[in-house]
XYZ file of C-alpha atoms in Angstrom:
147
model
C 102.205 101.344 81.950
C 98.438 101.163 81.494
C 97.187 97.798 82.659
C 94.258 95.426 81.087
C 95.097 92.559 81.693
C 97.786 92.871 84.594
C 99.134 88.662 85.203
C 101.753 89.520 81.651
C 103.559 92.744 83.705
C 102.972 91.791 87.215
C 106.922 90.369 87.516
C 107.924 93.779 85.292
C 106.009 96.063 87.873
C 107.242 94.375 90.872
C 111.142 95.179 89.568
C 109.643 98.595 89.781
C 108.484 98.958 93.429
C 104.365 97.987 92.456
C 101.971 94.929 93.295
C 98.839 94.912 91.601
C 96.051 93.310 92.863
C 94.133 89.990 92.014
C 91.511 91.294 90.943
C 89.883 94.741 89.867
C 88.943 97.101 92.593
C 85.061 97.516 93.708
C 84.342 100.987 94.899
C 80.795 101.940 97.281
C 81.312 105.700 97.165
C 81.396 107.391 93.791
C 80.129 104.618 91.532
C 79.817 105.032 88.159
C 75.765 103.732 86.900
C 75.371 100.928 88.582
C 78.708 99.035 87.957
C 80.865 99.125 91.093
C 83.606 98.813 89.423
C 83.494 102.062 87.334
C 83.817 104.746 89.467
C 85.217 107.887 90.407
C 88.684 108.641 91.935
C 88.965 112.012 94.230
C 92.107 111.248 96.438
C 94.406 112.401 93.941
C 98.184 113.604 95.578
C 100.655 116.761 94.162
C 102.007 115.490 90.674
C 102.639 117.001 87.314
C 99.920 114.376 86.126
C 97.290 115.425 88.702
C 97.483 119.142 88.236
C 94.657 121.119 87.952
C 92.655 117.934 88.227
C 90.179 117.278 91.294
C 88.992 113.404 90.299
C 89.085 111.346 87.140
C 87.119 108.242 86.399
C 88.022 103.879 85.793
C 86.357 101.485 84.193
C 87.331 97.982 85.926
C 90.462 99.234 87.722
C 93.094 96.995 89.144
C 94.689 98.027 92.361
C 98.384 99.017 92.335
C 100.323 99.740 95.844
C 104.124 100.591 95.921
C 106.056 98.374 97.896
C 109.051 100.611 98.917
C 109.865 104.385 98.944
C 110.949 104.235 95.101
C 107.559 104.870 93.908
C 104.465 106.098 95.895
C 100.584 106.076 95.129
C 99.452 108.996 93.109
C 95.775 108.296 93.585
C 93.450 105.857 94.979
C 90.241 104.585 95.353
C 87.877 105.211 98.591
C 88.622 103.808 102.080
C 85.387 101.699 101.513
C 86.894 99.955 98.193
C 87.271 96.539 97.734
C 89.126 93.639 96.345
C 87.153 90.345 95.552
C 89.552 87.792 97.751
C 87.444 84.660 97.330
C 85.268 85.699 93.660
C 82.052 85.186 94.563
C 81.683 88.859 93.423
C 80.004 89.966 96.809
C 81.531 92.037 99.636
C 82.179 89.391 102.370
C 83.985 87.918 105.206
C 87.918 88.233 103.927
C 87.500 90.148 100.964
C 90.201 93.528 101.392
C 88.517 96.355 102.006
C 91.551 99.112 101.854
C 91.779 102.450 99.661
C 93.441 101.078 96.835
C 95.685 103.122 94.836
C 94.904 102.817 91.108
C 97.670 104.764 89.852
C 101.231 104.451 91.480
C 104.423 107.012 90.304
C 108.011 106.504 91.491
C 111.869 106.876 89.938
C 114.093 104.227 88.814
C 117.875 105.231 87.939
C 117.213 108.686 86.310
C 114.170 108.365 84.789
C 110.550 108.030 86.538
C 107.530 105.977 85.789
C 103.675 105.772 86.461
C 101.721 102.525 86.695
C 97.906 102.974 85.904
C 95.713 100.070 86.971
C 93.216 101.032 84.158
C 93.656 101.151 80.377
C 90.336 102.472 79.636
C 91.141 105.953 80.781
C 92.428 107.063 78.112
C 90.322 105.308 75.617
C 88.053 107.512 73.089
C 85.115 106.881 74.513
C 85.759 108.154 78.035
C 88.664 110.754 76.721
C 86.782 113.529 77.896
C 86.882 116.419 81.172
C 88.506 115.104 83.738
C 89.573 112.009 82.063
C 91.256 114.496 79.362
C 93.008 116.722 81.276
C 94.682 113.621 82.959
C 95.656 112.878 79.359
C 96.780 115.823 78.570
C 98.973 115.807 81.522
C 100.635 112.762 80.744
C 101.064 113.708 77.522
C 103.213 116.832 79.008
C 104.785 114.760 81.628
C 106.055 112.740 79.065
C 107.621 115.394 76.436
C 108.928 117.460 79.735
C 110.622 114.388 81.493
C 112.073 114.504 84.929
C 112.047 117.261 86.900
């Protein structure tokens, strides 16, 4: 799953383990232009789909947590992220700072899934390096199955 607009799938990902946040993530390290909500992602863990990969980039990623030890966060965001509790699209008093994960794996039955928290990943216009490898790993992933 690749989410855009996340409200449609949020009861579908919870059967799977996942919560997805309220609103996209806001990252201070790593940003992007000037747009704190594209940024970079560099705390990637061991998977098929992060091999040989040191970062990749989002554009207006929503944050995805697992929820039990079926699935597990496969990357995530900076400990200085955010989440925009109370929109008034400034870092405040209650708003959730946290390292969001923005891409969550886990096994259901005998298969296994991945949640992304960003469709634009894998869209043409930011298909390239790191962003293409990731690609091309989930491409792979997918033909290879389980392992």
């Amino acid at each position: 799953l690749m989410l855009h607009i996340p409200q449609p799938v949020v009861p579908l990902v919870r059967e799977l383990g996942v919560v997805v946040t309220f609103t996209p993530v806001n990252e201070r390290q790593n940003i992007i232009g000037n747009n704190p909500k594209d940024f970079t992602i560099k705390n990637l863990m061991p998977h098929p789909l992060t091999a040989g990969l040191d970062s990749f980039n989002v554009y207006g990623v929503w944050g995805v947590m697992n929820l039990n030890e079926n699935a597990a966060v496969l990357a995530a965001a900076s400990p200085k992220s955010w989440v925009d509790m109370n929109k008034d699209k400034a870092l405040g008093d209650g708003d959730g700072v946290y390292p969001y994960g923005v891409a969550v794996t886990g096994k259901i039955g005998k298969g296994e899934f991945v949640v992304f928290g960003d469709d634009a990943i894998f869209q043409n216009q930011f298909l390239t390096g790191p962003n293409r490898k990731l690609g091309a790993n989930l491409a792979r992933w997918l033909i290879n199955g389980v392992e």
